[in-house]
CSV table of N, CA, C and O in Angstrom, one decimal:
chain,number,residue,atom,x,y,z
E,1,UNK,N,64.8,268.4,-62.3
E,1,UNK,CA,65.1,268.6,-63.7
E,1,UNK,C,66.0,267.4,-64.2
E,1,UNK,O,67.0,267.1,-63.6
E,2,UNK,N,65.5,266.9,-65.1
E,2,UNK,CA,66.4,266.0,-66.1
E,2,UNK,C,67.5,266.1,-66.8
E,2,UNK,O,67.4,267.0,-67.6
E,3,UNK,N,68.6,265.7,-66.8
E,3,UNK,CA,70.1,265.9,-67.6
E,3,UNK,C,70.2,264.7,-68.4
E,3,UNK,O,69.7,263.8,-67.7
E,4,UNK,N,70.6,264.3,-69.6
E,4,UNK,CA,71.6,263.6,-70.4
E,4,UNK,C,72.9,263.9,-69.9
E,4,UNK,O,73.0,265.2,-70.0
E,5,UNK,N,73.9,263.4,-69.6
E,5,UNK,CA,75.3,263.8,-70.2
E,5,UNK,C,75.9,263.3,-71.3
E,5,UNK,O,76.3,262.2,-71.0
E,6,UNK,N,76.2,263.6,-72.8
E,6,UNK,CA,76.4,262.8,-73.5
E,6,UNK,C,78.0,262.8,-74.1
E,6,UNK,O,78.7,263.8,-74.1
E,7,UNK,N,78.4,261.7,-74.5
E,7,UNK,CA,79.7,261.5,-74.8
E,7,UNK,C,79.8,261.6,-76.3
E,7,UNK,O,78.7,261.5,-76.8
E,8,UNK,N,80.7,261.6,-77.1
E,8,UNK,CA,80.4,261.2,-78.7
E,8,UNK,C,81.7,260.7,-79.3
E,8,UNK,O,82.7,261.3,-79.2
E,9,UNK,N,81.6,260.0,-79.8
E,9,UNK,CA,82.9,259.0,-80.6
E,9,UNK,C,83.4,260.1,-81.4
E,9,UNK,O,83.0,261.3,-81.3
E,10,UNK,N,84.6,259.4,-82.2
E,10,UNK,CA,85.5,260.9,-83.2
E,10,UNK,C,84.7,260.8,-84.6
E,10,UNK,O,84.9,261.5,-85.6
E,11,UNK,N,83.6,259.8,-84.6
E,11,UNK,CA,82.9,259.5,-85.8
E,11,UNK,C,81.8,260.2,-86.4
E,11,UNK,O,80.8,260.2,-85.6
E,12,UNK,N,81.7,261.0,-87.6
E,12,UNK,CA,80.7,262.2,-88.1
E,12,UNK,C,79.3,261.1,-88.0
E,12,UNK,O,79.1,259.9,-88.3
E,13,UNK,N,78.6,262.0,-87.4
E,13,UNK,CA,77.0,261.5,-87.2
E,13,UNK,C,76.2,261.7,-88.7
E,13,UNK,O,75.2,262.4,-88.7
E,14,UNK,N,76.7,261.2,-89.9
E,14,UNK,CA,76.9,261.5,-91.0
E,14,UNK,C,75.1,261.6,-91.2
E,14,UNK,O,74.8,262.7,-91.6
E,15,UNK,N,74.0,260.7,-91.0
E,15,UNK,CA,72.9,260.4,-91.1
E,15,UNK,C,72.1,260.8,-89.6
E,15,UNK,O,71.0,260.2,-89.3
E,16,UNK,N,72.6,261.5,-88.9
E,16,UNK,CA,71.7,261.8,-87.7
E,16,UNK,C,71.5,261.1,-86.7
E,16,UNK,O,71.2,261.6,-85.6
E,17,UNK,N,71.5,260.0,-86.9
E,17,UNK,CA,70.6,258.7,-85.9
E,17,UNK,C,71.3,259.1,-84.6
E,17,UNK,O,71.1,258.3,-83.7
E,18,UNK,N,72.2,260.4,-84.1
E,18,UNK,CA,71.9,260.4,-82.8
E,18,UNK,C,70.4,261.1,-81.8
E,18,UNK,O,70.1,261.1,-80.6
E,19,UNK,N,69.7,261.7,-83.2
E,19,UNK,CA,68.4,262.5,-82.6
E,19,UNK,C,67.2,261.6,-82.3
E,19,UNK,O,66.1,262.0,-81.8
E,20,UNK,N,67.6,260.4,-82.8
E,20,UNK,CA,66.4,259.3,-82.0
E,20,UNK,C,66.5,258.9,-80.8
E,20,UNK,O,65.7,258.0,-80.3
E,21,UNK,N,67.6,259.6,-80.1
E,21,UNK,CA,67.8,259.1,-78.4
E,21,UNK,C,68.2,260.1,-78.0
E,21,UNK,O,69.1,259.8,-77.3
E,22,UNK,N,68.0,261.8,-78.0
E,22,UNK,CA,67.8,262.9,-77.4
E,22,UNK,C,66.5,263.6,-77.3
E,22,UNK,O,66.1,264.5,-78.2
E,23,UNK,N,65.8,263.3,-76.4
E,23,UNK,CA,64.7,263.7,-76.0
E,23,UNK,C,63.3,263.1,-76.4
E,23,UNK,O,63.2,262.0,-76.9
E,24,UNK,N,62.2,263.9,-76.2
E,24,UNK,CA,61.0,263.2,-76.4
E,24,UNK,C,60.4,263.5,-77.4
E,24,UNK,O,59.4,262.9,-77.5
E,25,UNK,N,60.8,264.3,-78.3
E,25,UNK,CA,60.9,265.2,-79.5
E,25,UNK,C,61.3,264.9,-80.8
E,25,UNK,O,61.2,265.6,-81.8
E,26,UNK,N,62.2,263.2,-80.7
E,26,UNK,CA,63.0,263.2,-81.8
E,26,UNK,C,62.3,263.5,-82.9
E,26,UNK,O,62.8,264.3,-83.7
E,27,UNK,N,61.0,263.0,-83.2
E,27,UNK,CA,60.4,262.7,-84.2
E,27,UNK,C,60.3,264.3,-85.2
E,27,UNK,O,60.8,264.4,-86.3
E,28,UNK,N,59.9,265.0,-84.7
E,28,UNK,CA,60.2,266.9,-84.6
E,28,UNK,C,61.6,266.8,-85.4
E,28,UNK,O,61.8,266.8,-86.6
E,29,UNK,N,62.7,266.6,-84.1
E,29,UNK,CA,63.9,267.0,-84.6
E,29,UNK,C,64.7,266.5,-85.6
E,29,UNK,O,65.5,267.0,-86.3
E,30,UNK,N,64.1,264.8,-85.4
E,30,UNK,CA,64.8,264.7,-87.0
E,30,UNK,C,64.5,264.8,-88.2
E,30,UNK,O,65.3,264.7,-89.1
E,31,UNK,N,63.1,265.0,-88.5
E,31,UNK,CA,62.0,265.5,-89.3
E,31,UNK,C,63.2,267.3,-90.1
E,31,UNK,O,63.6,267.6,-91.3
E,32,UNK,N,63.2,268.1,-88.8
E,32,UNK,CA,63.9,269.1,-89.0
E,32,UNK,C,64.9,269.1,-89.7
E,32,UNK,O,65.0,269.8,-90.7
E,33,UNK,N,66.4,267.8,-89.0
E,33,UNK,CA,67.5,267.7,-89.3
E,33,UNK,C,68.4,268.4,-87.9
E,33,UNK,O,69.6,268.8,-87.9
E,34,UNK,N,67.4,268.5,-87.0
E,34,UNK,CA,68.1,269.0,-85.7
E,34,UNK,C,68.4,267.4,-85.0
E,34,UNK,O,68.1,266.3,-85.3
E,35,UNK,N,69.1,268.1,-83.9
E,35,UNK,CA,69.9,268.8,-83.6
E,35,UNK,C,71.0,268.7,-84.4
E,35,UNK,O,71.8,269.6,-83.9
E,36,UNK,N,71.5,268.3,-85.0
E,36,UNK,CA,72.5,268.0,-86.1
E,36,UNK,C,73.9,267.6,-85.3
E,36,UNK,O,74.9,268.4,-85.3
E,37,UNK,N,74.0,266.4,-84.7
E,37,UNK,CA,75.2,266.2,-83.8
E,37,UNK,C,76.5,265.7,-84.5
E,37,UNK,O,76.7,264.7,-85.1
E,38,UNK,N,77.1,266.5,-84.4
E,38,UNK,CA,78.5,266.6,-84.8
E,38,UNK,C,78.7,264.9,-85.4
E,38,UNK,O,78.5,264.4,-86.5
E,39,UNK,N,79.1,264.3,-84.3
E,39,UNK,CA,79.7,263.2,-84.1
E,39,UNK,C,78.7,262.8,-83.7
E,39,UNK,O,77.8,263.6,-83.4
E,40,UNK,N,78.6,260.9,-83.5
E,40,UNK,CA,78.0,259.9,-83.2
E,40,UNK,C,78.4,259.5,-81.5
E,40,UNK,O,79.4,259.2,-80.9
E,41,UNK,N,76.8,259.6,-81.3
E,41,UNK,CA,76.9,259.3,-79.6
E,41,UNK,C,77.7,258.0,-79.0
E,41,UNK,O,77.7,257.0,-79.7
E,42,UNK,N,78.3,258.0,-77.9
E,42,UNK,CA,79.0,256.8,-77.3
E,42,UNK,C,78.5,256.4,-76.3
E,42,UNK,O,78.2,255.2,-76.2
E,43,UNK,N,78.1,257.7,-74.9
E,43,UNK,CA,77.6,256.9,-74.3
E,43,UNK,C,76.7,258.0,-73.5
E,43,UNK,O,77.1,259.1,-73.5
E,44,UNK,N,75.5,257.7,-72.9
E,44,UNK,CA,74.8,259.1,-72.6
E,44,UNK,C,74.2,258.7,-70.6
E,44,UNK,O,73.3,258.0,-70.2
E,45,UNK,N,74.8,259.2,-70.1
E,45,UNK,CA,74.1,259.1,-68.3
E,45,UNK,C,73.0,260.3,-68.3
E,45,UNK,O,72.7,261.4,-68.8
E,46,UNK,N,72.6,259.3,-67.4
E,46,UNK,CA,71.1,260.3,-66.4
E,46,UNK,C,72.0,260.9,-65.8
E,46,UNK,O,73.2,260.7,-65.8
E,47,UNK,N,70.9,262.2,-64.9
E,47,UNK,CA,70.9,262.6,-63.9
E,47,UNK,C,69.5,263.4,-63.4
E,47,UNK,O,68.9,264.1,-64.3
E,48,UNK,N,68.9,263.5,-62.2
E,48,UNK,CA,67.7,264.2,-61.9
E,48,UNK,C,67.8,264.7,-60.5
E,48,UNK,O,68.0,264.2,-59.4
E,49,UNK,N,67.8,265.9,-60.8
E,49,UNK,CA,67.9,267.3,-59.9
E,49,UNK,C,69.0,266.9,-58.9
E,49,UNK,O,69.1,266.6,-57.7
E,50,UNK,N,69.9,267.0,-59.8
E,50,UNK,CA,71.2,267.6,-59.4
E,50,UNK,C,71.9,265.5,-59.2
E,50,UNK,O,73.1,265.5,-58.9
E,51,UNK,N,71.5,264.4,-59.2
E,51,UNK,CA,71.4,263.3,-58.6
E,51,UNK,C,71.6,262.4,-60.0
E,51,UNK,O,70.8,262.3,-60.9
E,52,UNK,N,72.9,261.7,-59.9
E,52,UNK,CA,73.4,260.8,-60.9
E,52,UNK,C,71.8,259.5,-60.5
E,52,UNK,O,71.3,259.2,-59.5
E,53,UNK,N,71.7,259.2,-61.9
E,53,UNK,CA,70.9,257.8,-62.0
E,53,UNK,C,71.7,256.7,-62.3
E,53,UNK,O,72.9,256.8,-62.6
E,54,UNK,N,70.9,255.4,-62.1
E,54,UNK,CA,72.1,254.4,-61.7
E,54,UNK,C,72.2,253.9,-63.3
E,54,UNK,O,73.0,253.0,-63.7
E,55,UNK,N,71.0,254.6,-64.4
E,55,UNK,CA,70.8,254.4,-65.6
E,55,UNK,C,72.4,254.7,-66.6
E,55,UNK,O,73.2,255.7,-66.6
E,56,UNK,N,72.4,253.8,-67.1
E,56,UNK,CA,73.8,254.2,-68.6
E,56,UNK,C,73.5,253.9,-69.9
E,56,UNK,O,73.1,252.7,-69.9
E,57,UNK,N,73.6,254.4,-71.3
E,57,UNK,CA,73.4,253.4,-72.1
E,57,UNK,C,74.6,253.4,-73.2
E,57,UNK,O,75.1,254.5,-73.5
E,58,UNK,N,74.9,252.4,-73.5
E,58,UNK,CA,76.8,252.7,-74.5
E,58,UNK,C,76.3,252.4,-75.7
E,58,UNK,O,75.7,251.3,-76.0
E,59,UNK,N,76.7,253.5,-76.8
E,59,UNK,CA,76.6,252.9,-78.3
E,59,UNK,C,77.8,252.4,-78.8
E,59,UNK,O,78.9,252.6,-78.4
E,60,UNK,N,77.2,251.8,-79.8
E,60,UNK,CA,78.5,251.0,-80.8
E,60,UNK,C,78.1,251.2,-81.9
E,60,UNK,O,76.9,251.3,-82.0
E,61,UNK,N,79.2,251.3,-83.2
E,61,UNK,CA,78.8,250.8,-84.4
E,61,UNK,C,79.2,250.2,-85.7
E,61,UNK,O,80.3,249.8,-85.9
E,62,UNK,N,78.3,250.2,-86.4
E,62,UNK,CA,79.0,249.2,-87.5
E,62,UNK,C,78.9,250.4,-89.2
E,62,UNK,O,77.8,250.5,-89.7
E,63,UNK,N,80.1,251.0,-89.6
E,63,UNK,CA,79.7,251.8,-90.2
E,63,UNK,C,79.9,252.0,-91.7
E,63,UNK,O,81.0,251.8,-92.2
E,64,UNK,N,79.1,252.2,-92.3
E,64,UNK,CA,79.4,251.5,-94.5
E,64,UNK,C,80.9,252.7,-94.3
E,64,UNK,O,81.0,253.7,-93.8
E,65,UNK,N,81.9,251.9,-95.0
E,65,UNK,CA,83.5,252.5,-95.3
E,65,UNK,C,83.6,253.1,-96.4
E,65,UNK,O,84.7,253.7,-96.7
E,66,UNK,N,82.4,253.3,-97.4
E,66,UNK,CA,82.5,254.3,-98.4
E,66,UNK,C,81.4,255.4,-97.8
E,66,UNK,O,82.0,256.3,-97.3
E,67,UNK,N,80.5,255.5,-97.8
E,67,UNK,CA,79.4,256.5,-97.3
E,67,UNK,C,79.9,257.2,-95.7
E,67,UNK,O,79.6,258.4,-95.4
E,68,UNK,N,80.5,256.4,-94.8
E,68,UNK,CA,80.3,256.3,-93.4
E,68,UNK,C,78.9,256.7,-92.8
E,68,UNK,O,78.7,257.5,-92.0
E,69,UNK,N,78.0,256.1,-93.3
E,69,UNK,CA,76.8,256.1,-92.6
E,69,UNK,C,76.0,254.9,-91.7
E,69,UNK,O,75.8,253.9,-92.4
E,70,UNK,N,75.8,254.8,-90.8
E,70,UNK,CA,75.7,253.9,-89.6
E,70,UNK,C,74.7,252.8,-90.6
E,70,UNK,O,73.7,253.1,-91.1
E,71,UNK,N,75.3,251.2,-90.8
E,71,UNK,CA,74.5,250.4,-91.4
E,71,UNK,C,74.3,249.7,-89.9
E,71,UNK,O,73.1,249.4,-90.0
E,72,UNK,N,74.7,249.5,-88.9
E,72,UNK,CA,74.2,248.7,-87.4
E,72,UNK,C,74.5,249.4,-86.5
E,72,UNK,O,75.6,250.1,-86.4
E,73,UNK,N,73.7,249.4,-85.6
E,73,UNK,CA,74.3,250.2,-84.1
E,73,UNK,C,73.4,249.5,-83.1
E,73,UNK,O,72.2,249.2,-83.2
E,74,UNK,N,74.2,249.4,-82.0
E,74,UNK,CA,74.4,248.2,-81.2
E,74,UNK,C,73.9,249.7,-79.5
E,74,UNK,O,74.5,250.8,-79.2
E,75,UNK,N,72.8,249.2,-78.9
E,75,UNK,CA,72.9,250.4,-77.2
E,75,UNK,C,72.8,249.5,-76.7
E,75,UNK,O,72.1,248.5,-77.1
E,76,UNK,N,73.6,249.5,-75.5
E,76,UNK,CA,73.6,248.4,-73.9
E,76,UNK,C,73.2,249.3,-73.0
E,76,UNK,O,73.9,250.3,-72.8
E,77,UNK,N,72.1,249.2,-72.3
E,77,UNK,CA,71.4,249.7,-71.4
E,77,UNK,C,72.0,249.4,-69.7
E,77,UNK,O,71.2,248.8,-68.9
E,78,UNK,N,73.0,249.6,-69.2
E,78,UNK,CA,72.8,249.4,-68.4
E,78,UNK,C,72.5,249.6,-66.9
E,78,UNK,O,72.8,250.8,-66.8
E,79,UNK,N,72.0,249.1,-65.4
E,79,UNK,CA,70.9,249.7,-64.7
E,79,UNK,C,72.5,249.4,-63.4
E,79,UNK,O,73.0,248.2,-63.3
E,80,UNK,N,73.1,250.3,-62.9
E,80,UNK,CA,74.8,250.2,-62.3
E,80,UNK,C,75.8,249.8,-62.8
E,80,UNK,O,76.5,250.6,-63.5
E,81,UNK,N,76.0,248.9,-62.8
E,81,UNK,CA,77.2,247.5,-63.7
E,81,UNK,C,76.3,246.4,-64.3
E,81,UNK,O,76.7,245.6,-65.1
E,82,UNK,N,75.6,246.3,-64.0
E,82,UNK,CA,74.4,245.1,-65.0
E,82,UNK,C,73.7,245.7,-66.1
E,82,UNK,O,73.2,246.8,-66.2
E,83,UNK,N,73.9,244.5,-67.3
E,83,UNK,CA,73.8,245.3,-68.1
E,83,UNK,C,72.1,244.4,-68.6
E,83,UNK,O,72.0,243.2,-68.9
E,84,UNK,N,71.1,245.4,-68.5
E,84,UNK,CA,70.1,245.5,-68.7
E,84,UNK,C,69.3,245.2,-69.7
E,84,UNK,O,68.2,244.7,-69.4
E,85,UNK,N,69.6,245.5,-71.0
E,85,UNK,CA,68.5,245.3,-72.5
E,85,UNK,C,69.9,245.8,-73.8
E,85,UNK,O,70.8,246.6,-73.8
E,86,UNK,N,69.5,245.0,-74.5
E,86,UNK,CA,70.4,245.2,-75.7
E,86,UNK,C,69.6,245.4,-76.8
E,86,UNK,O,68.7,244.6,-77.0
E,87,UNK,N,69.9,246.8,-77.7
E,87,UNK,CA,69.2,246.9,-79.1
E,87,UNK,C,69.8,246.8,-80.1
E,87,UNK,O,70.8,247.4,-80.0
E,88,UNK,N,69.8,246.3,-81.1
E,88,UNK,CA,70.4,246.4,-82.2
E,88,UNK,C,69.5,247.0,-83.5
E,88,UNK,O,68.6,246.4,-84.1
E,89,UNK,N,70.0,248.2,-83.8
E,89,UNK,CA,68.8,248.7,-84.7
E,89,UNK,C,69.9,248.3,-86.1
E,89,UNK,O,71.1,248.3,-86.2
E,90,UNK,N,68.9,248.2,-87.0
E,90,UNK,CA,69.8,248.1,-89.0
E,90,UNK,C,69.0,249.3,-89.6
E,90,UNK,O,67.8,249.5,-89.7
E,91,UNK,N,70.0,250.0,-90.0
E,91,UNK,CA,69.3,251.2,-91.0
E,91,UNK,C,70.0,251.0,-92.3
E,91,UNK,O,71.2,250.6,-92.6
E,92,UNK,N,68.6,251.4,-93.1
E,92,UNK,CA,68.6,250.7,-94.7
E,92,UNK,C,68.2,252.6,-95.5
E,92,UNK,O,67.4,253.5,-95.2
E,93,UNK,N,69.1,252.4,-96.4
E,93,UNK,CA,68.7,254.2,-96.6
E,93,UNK,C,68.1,254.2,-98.1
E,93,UNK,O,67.7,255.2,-98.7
């Protein structure tokens, strides 16, 4: 069985963009407006059947000071202590 453990900044997930990196489903759930996460994700670990993965990935962001809605957000992938693939997504509303 698969786990996320997910962490979340004190920052309101004002526009959702945490449901594009919970599950295989996002498309569903953000279509819906699920899962509707409180706050904005920080950092989310594997684990599989019962067994930490050496997988991590940390968000960051950059957020409009009138709206507070995520204009950049930055994931570092990384595979133990090496840090793996960097994304930088820009959302335009």
């Amino acid at each position: 069985v698969s786990k996320m453990d997910i962490s979340y900044t004190d920052c309101e997930d004002v526009s959702n963009v945490g449901a594009f990196f919970l599950g295989e489903d996002f498309i569903v759930w953000y279509t819906k407006g699920l899962p509707g996460n409180k706050n904005l994700i920080s950092k989310i670990e594997y684990s599989c059947d019962g067994m930490k993965l050496p997988r991590t990935d940390e968000f960051s962001y950059e957020l409009d000071t009138a709206t507070k809605q995520v204009k950049t957000m930055t994931v570092k992938q990384y595979y133990t202590t090496t840090l793996e693939h960097t994304y930088v997504y820009t959302f335009n509303y």
